[in-house]
Amino acid sequence: MKWLVQEFLNNGSNIVRIINALEHCHVDYLLVRVNKDSSLTVLDKADKLPMDKSDSILQDFISNEAIMVYGSKAFAKIATEMGLEPGSFMNEKFEFEIFREALGDELLNHHFMIGELSELEPIAEEFFIRPTGNTKLFTGMRVTKEDFLSWKERENRENSPYIGQSLMISPIQEIKAEYRFFVVNQEVVTSSSYRVGNNTDITRKPSKAILQYTKKIVDKFPLAKAFVIDIAETDKGFKVVEYNNINTSGLYGCDENAIIQAINKLKEDKR
């Protein structure tokens, strides 16, 4: 398995960690830039400048090879369009409606509503809102009724980026801690906390109980050959926050070497 890694993004630390792990694991990779026309340019790993004959270098690298990608959601989409295998593990199941159908009340925010910003109305004085599916217009957050209505009014314009974008709103849930699990071939290969209480915390290791719960959920709904699942610890027990695409997910306190080793053991058939 070879890898294509997108050049440093806003959160460059994840890219640096993946590159260091690829080199540690002696895995062949190319560093690439995603251009505005969705083409790729191969960069020199040392000076990060475009390489001569980039197109031929890329074609020679991916020809008749299993290729994994890591970077942005746009990059993952390009990998799918290029027909790379396994490429991106994103599929049509990464939608909250499908999560709810498969998991029921195991889903933390199972009492949600979905619509465009212009269609939605406040459901309480304060509630939770986030984009759905493969869209990351903003990070999920709490919003007050007043702020939501002001936001909705501001975006009532022809060139709003929210036109055609589905958003999800749901009641606020009190969460004690949240954990991220990287799953390959229905096995958790690495995990860590990412929030404890109201604070970012990547140091807490999941308990045996939450690992057992996660395995139960993974066996019940393994929506891809490799994926990321976030689990919350609440007063009502453990709940599924969401599934994420492994090609684009942040690492937090997880072991990137374990992720790469597990991915590279996969067969070329990603599903």
mmCIF file of C-alpha atoms in Angstrom:
data_model
loop_
_atom_site.group_PDB
_atom_site.id
_atom_site.type_symbol
_atom_site.label_atom_id
_atom_site.label_comp_id
_atom_site.label_asym_id
_atom_site.label_seq_id
_atom_site.Cartn_x
_atom_site.Cartn_y
_atom_site.Cartn_z
ATOM 1 C CA MET A 1 0.000 0.000 0.000
ATOM 2 C CA LYS A 2 1.295 3.438 -0.981
ATOM 3 C CA TRP A 3 0.005 6.755 0.362
ATOM 4 C CA LEU A 4 -0.760 10.197 -1.021
ATOM 5 C CA VAL A 5 -0.641 12.879 1.679
ATOM 6 C CA GLN A 6 -1.953 16.389 1.133
ATOM 7 C CA GLU A 7 0.390 19.253 1.952
ATOM 8 C CA PHE A 8 0.044 20.956 5.322
ATOM 9 C CA LEU A 9 -3.480 22.174 5.995
ATOM 10 C CA ASN A 10 -4.806 24.481 8.709
ATOM 11 C CA ASN A 11 -4.135 21.812 11.321
ATOM 12 C CA GLY A 12 -0.720 20.828 9.996
ATOM 13 C CA SER A 13 0.191 18.758 13.041
ATOM 14 C CA ASN A 14 -1.913 15.817 11.824
ATOM 15 C CA ILE A 15 -0.150 15.846 8.449
ATOM 16 C CA VAL A 16 3.274 16.023 10.097
ATOM 17 C CA ARG A 17 2.420 13.093 12.349
ATOM 18 C CA ILE A 18 1.173 10.973 9.441
ATOM 19 C CA ILE A 19 4.282 11.745 7.376
ATOM 20 C CA ASN A 20 6.586 10.906 10.281
ATOM 21 C CA ALA A 21 4.703 7.655 10.861
ATOM 22 C CA LEU A 22 4.881 6.692 7.175
ATOM 23 C CA GLU A 23 8.628 7.195 7.256
ATOM 24 C CA HIS A 24 8.906 5.303 10.546
ATOM 25 C CA CYS A 25 6.931 2.400 9.050
ATOM 26 C CA HIS A 26 8.955 2.558 5.793
ATOM 27 C CA VAL A 27 5.842 3.203 3.688
ATOM 28 C CA ASP A 28 6.243 4.855 0.288
ATOM 29 C CA TYR A 29 4.303 8.122 -0.080
ATOM 30 C CA LEU A 30 4.026 11.319 -2.096
ATOM 31 C CA LEU A 31 3.285 14.784 -0.728
ATOM 32 C CA VAL A 32 0.754 16.490 -3.004
ATOM 33 C CA ARG A 33 -0.983 19.830 -3.425
ATOM 34 C CA VAL A 34 -4.670 20.041 -4.327
ATOM 35 C CA ASN A 35 -5.102 22.699 -7.009
ATOM 36 C CA LYS A 36 -8.169 24.862 -7.623
ATOM 37 C CA ASP A 37 -9.123 22.733 -10.644
ATOM 38 C CA SER A 38 -8.960 19.580 -8.436
ATOM 39 C CA SER A 39 -5.768 18.389 -10.093
ATOM 40 C CA LEU A 40 -2.815 17.258 -7.963
ATOM 41 C CA THR A 41 0.752 18.527 -7.966
ATOM 42 C CA VAL A 42 3.531 16.443 -6.443
ATOM 43 C CA LEU A 43 5.749 18.425 -4.063
ATOM 44 C CA ASP A 44 9.351 17.892 -3.103
ATOM 45 C CA LYS A 45 9.307 16.462 0.422
ATOM 46 C CA ALA A 46 12.214 18.638 1.540
ATOM 47 C CA ASP A 47 11.465 22.119 0.183
ATOM 48 C CA LYS A 48 7.708 21.611 -0.483
ATOM 49 C CA LEU A 49 8.059 23.061 -4.001
ATOM 50 C CA PRO A 50 6.369 21.564 -7.092
ATOM 51 C CA MET A 51 8.441 18.866 -8.748
ATOM 52 C CA ASP A 52 9.331 18.795 -12.423
ATOM 53 C CA LYS A 53 7.243 16.292 -14.401
ATOM 54 C CA SER A 54 4.765 16.119 -11.516
ATOM 55 C CA ASP A 55 2.052 14.475 -13.635
ATOM 56 C CA SER A 56 4.265 11.615 -14.772
ATOM 57 C CA ILE A 57 5.635 11.104 -11.253
ATOM 58 C CA LEU A 58 2.088 10.831 -9.910
ATOM 59 C CA GLN A 59 0.918 8.470 -12.647
ATOM 60 C CA ASP A 60 3.933 6.192 -12.228
ATOM 61 C CA PHE A 61 3.364 6.149 -8.460
ATOM 62 C CA ILE A 62 -0.329 5.185 -8.553
ATOM 63 C CA SER A 63 -0.281 2.886 -11.588
ATOM 64 C CA ASN A 64 -1.503 -0.611 -10.641
ATOM 65 C CA GLU A 65 -0.993 0.147 -6.945
ATOM 66 C CA ALA A 66 -3.163 0.178 -3.832
ATOM 67 C CA ILE A 67 -3.271 3.838 -2.777
ATOM 68 C CA MET A 68 -4.444 5.334 0.528
ATOM 69 C CA VAL A 69 -4.964 9.091 0.902
ATOM 70 C CA TYR A 70 -4.922 11.426 3.905
ATOM 71 C CA GLY A 71 -5.859 15.097 3.963
ATOM 72 C CA SER A 72 -8.954 17.212 3.390
ATOM 73 C CA LYS A 73 -12.482 16.186 2.446
ATOM 74 C CA ALA A 74 -11.918 17.711 -0.996
ATOM 75 C CA PHE A 75 -8.830 15.525 -1.409
ATOM 76 C CA ALA A 76 -10.757 12.410 -0.367
ATOM 77 C CA LYS A 77 -13.404 13.216 -2.980
ATOM 78 C CA ILE A 78 -10.722 13.626 -5.654
ATOM 79 C CA ALA A 79 -9.291 10.222 -4.706
ATOM 80 C CA THR A 80 -12.701 8.653 -5.322
ATOM 81 C CA GLU A 81 -13.050 10.432 -8.670
ATOM 82 C CA MET A 82 -9.584 9.175 -9.659
ATOM 83 C CA GLY A 83 -10.682 5.619 -8.916
ATOM 84 C CA LEU A 84 -7.926 5.042 -6.365
ATOM 85 C CA GLU A 85 -8.243 1.883 -4.258
ATOM 86 C CA PRO A 86 -8.764 1.936 -1.395
ATOM 87 C CA GLY A 87 -8.382 5.714 -1.826
ATOM 88 C CA SER A 88 -11.119 7.230 0.322
ATOM 89 C CA PHE A 89 -13.370 5.118 2.552
ATOM 90 C CA MET A 90 -16.169 7.692 2.400
ATOM 91 C CA ASN A 91 -19.463 6.234 1.184
ATOM 92 C CA GLU A 92 -23.181 7.020 1.125
ATOM 93 C CA LYS A 93 -23.668 5.651 4.660
ATOM 94 C CA PHE A 94 -21.903 8.620 6.300
ATOM 95 C CA GLU A 95 -25.175 10.471 6.923
ATOM 96 C CA PHE A 96 -26.971 11.130 10.205
ATOM 97 C CA GLU A 97 -30.270 9.799 8.865
ATOM 98 C CA ILE A 98 -28.539 6.475 8.211
ATOM 99 C CA PHE A 99 -26.794 6.553 11.604
ATOM 100 C CA ARG A 100 -30.195 6.972 13.268
ATOM 101 C CA GLU A 101 -31.804 4.217 11.212
ATOM 102 C CA ALA A 102 -29.012 1.793 12.129
ATOM 103 C CA LEU A 103 -28.461 2.793 15.763
ATOM 104 C CA GLY A 104 -31.719 4.262 17.068
ATOM 105 C CA ASP A 105 -31.326 5.760 20.525
ATOM 106 C CA GLU A 106 -27.696 4.614 20.698
ATOM 107 C CA LEU A 107 -27.051 7.798 18.688
ATOM 108 C CA LEU A 108 -26.445 10.716 21.043
ATOM 109 C CA ASN A 109 -28.446 13.231 19.004
ATOM 110 C CA HIS A 110 -31.120 10.892 17.653
ATOM 111 C CA HIS A 111 -33.880 13.494 18.143
ATOM 112 C CA PHE A 112 -32.572 15.704 15.357
ATOM 113 C CA MET A 113 -34.035 17.708 12.500
ATOM 114 C CA ILE A 114 -32.304 18.309 9.169
ATOM 115 C CA GLY A 115 -32.778 21.095 6.654
ATOM 116 C CA GLU A 116 -31.129 24.086 5.061
ATOM 117 C CA LEU A 117 -30.498 27.131 7.233
ATOM 118 C CA SER A 118 -33.373 28.968 5.551
ATOM 119 C CA GLU A 119 -35.772 26.114 6.387
ATOM 120 C CA LEU A 120 -34.912 25.444 10.033
ATOM 121 C CA GLU A 121 -36.522 27.076 13.054
ATOM 122 C CA PRO A 122 -35.256 27.187 16.665
ATOM 123 C CA ILE A 123 -36.309 24.183 18.747
ATOM 124 C CA ALA A 124 -35.406 25.701 22.142
ATOM 125 C CA GLU A 125 -33.846 28.771 23.731
ATOM 126 C CA GLU A 126 -30.505 27.011 23.170
ATOM 127 C CA PHE A 127 -29.778 23.988 20.992
ATOM 128 C CA PHE A 128 -27.039 22.140 19.082
ATOM 129 C CA ILE A 129 -26.294 22.696 15.381
ATOM 130 C CA ARG A 130 -23.812 21.185 12.938
ATOM 131 C CA PRO A 131 -23.439 20.409 9.226
ATOM 132 C CA THR A 132 -24.356 16.913 8.065
ATOM 133 C CA GLY A 133 -22.589 14.314 5.961
ATOM 134 C CA ASN A 134 -19.301 15.232 4.334
ATOM 135 C CA THR A 135 -19.694 18.988 4.794
ATOM 136 C CA LYS A 136 -17.671 20.957 7.332
ATOM 137 C CA LEU A 137 -18.909 24.523 6.966
ATOM 138 C CA PHE A 138 -18.360 24.942 10.695
ATOM 139 C CA THR A 139 -17.756 22.847 13.788
ATOM 140 C CA GLY A 140 -20.777 21.574 15.692
ATOM 141 C CA MET A 141 -21.737 24.021 18.435
ATOM 142 C CA ARG A 142 -24.391 25.321 20.791
ATOM 143 C CA VAL A 143 -26.420 28.272 19.558
ATOM 144 C CA THR A 144 -29.072 30.409 21.218
ATOM 145 C CA LYS A 145 -32.426 31.088 19.612
ATOM 146 C CA GLU A 146 -31.543 34.778 19.263
ATOM 147 C CA ASP A 147 -28.157 34.127 17.658
ATOM 148 C CA PHE A 148 -29.626 31.528 15.302
ATOM 149 C CA LEU A 149 -32.314 33.898 14.033
ATOM 150 C CA SER A 150 -29.725 36.660 13.497
ATOM 151 C CA TRP A 151 -27.465 34.199 11.666
ATOM 152 C CA LYS A 152 -30.363 33.057 9.503
ATOM 153 C CA GLU A 153 -31.213 36.656 8.609
ATOM 154 C CA ARG A 154 -27.580 37.474 7.699
ATOM 155 C CA GLU A 155 -27.391 34.506 5.341
ATOM 156 C CA ASN A 156 -30.638 35.359 3.562
ATOM 157 C CA ARG A 157 -28.730 36.365 0.418
ATOM 158 C CA GLU A 158 -28.038 34.968 -3.045
ATOM 159 C CA ASN A 159 -24.362 34.122 -2.498
ATOM 160 C CA SER A 160 -24.700 32.515 0.931
ATOM 161 C CA PRO A 161 -22.444 29.438 1.345
ATOM 162 C CA TYR A 162 -25.328 27.770 3.206
ATOM 163 C CA ILE A 163 -27.558 27.509 0.137
ATOM 164 C CA GLY A 164 -27.952 23.828 -0.698
ATOM 165 C CA GLN A 165 -26.155 22.717 2.488
ATOM 166 C CA SER A 166 -27.948 20.492 4.987
ATOM 167 C CA LEU A 167 -27.654 21.323 8.673
ATOM 168 C CA MET A 168 -28.731 19.297 11.688
ATOM 169 C CA ILE A 169 -30.260 20.711 14.869
ATOM 170 C CA SER A 170 -30.962 18.760 18.050
ATOM 171 C CA PRO A 171 -31.482 19.238 21.792
ATOM 172 C CA ILE A 172 -28.370 19.873 23.874
ATOM 173 C CA GLN A 173 -26.902 16.789 25.543
ATOM 174 C CA GLU A 174 -24.752 16.904 28.661
ATOM 175 C CA ILE A 175 -21.520 15.025 28.017
ATOM 176 C CA LYS A 176 -18.920 13.921 30.565
ATOM 177 C CA ALA A 177 -16.233 12.929 28.059
ATOM 178 C CA GLU A 178 -15.776 12.162 24.364
ATOM 179 C CA TYR A 179 -13.472 9.575 22.798
ATOM 180 C CA ARG A 180 -12.221 8.852 19.286
ATOM 181 C CA PHE A 181 -11.696 5.318 17.954
ATOM 182 C CA PHE A 182 -9.954 4.370 14.706
ATOM 183 C CA VAL A 183 -11.465 1.165 13.327
ATOM 184 C CA VAL A 184 -10.022 -1.076 10.606
ATOM 185 C CA ASN A 185 -11.563 -4.423 9.631
ATOM 186 C CA GLN A 186 -14.052 -4.044 12.519
ATOM 187 C CA GLU A 187 -11.252 -3.837 15.079
ATOM 188 C CA VAL A 188 -10.337 -0.803 17.166
ATOM 189 C CA VAL A 189 -6.671 -0.178 16.378
ATOM 190 C CA THR A 190 -6.123 2.951 18.495
ATOM 191 C CA SER A 191 -8.136 5.412 20.573
ATOM 192 C CA SER A 192 -7.996 8.421 22.872
ATOM 193 C CA SER A 193 -10.150 11.023 24.553
ATOM 194 C CA TYR A 194 -10.521 14.396 22.867
ATOM 195 C CA ARG A 195 -12.729 16.220 25.342
ATOM 196 C CA VAL A 196 -13.318 15.781 29.071
ATOM 197 C CA GLY A 197 -15.995 18.010 30.527
ATOM 198 C CA ASN A 198 -15.664 21.342 28.755
ATOM 199 C CA ASN A 199 -11.939 21.007 28.157
ATOM 200 C CA THR A 200 -9.852 19.547 25.361
ATOM 201 C CA ASP A 201 -8.048 16.493 26.741
ATOM 202 C CA ILE A 202 -6.297 13.899 24.568
ATOM 203 C CA THR A 203 -4.552 12.075 27.413
ATOM 204 C CA ARG A 204 -7.326 9.930 28.894
ATOM 205 C CA LYS A 205 -7.424 6.330 27.710
ATOM 206 C CA PRO A 206 -10.850 4.707 27.229
ATOM 207 C CA SER A 207 -12.021 2.342 29.958
ATOM 208 C CA LYS A 208 -12.653 -1.341 29.342
ATOM 209 C CA ALA A 209 -16.389 -0.625 29.493
ATOM 210 C CA ILE A 210 -16.317 1.986 26.732
ATOM 211 C CA LEU A 211 -14.079 -0.222 24.585
ATOM 212 C CA GLN A 212 -16.605 -3.053 24.934
ATOM 213 C CA TYR A 213 -19.444 -0.690 24.031
ATOM 214 C CA THR A 214 -17.558 0.583 20.989
ATOM 215 C CA LYS A 215 -16.903 -2.961 19.794
ATOM 216 C CA LYS A 216 -20.626 -3.726 20.129
ATOM 217 C CA ILE A 217 -21.514 -0.699 17.995
ATOM 218 C CA VAL A 218 -18.813 -1.463 15.426
ATOM 219 C CA ASP A 219 -20.133 -5.010 15.044
ATOM 220 C CA LYS A 220 -23.694 -3.699 14.741
ATOM 221 C CA PHE A 221 -22.941 -1.049 12.127
ATOM 222 C CA PRO A 222 -19.551 -1.330 10.382
ATOM 223 C CA LEU A 223 -20.296 1.230 7.681
ATOM 224 C CA ALA A 224 -16.934 0.915 5.884
ATOM 225 C CA LYS A 225 -13.797 -1.214 5.880
ATOM 226 C CA ALA A 226 -12.074 1.555 7.833
ATOM 227 C CA PHE A 227 -13.594 4.504 9.686
ATOM 228 C CA VAL A 228 -13.509 6.641 12.807
ATOM 229 C CA ILE A 229 -16.222 6.577 15.453
ATOM 230 C CA ASP A 230 -16.648 9.074 18.296
ATOM 231 C CA ILE A 231 -18.288 7.901 21.523
ATOM 232 C CA ALA A 232 -19.624 10.048 24.375
ATOM 233 C CA GLU A 233 -19.849 9.178 28.050
ATOM 234 C CA THR A 234 -23.093 10.640 29.433
ATOM 235 C CA ASP A 235 -25.367 10.358 32.464
ATOM 236 C CA LYS A 236 -27.464 7.991 30.339
ATOM 237 C CA GLY A 237 -24.532 5.738 29.492
ATOM 238 C CA PHE A 238 -22.361 5.589 26.400
ATOM 239 C CA LYS A 239 -23.695 7.056 23.157
ATOM 240 C CA VAL A 240 -22.454 7.360 19.572
ATOM 241 C CA VAL A 241 -21.606 10.944 18.655
ATOM 242 C CA GLU A 242 -20.894 10.261 14.978
ATOM 243 C CA TYR A 243 -18.890 8.315 12.426
ATOM 244 C CA ASN A 244 -16.134 10.059 10.436
ATOM 245 C CA ASN A 245 -14.052 9.306 7.366
ATOM 246 C CA ILE A 246 -10.674 7.875 8.383
ATOM 247 C CA ASN A 247 -8.986 9.693 5.473
ATOM 248 C CA THR A 248 -9.742 13.117 6.935
ATOM 249 C CA SER A 249 -10.024 12.656 10.703
ATOM 250 C CA GLY A 250 -7.871 14.334 13.322
ATOM 251 C CA LEU A 251 -5.595 12.088 15.362
ATOM 252 C CA TYR A 252 -5.811 13.573 18.876
ATOM 253 C CA GLY A 253 -3.962 11.172 21.201
ATOM 254 C CA CYS A 254 -4.273 8.172 18.879
ATOM 255 C CA ASP A 255 -1.321 6.153 17.596
ATOM 256 C CA GLU A 256 -0.696 7.061 13.947
ATOM 257 C CA ASN A 257 1.756 4.183 13.524
ATOM 258 C CA ALA A 258 -0.968 1.703 14.477
ATOM 259 C CA ILE A 259 -3.366 3.324 11.987
ATOM 260 C CA ILE A 260 -0.908 3.063 9.102
ATOM 261 C CA GLN A 261 0.037 -0.520 9.921
ATOM 262 C CA ALA A 262 -3.628 -1.572 10.069
ATOM 263 C CA ILE A 263 -4.566 0.214 6.832
ATOM 264 C CA ASN A 264 -1.615 -1.280 4.999
ATOM 265 C CA LYS A 265 -2.778 -4.783 5.897
ATOM 266 C CA LEU A 266 -6.089 -4.258 4.129
ATOM 267 C CA LYS A 267 -6.834 -5.898 0.834
ATOM 268 C CA GLU A 268 -7.441 -3.605 -2.122
ATOM 269 C CA ASP A 269 -11.195 -4.148 -1.890
ATOM 270 C CA LYS A 270 -12.095 -1.381 0.578
ATOM 271 C CA ARG A 271 -15.711 -2.466 1.044
#
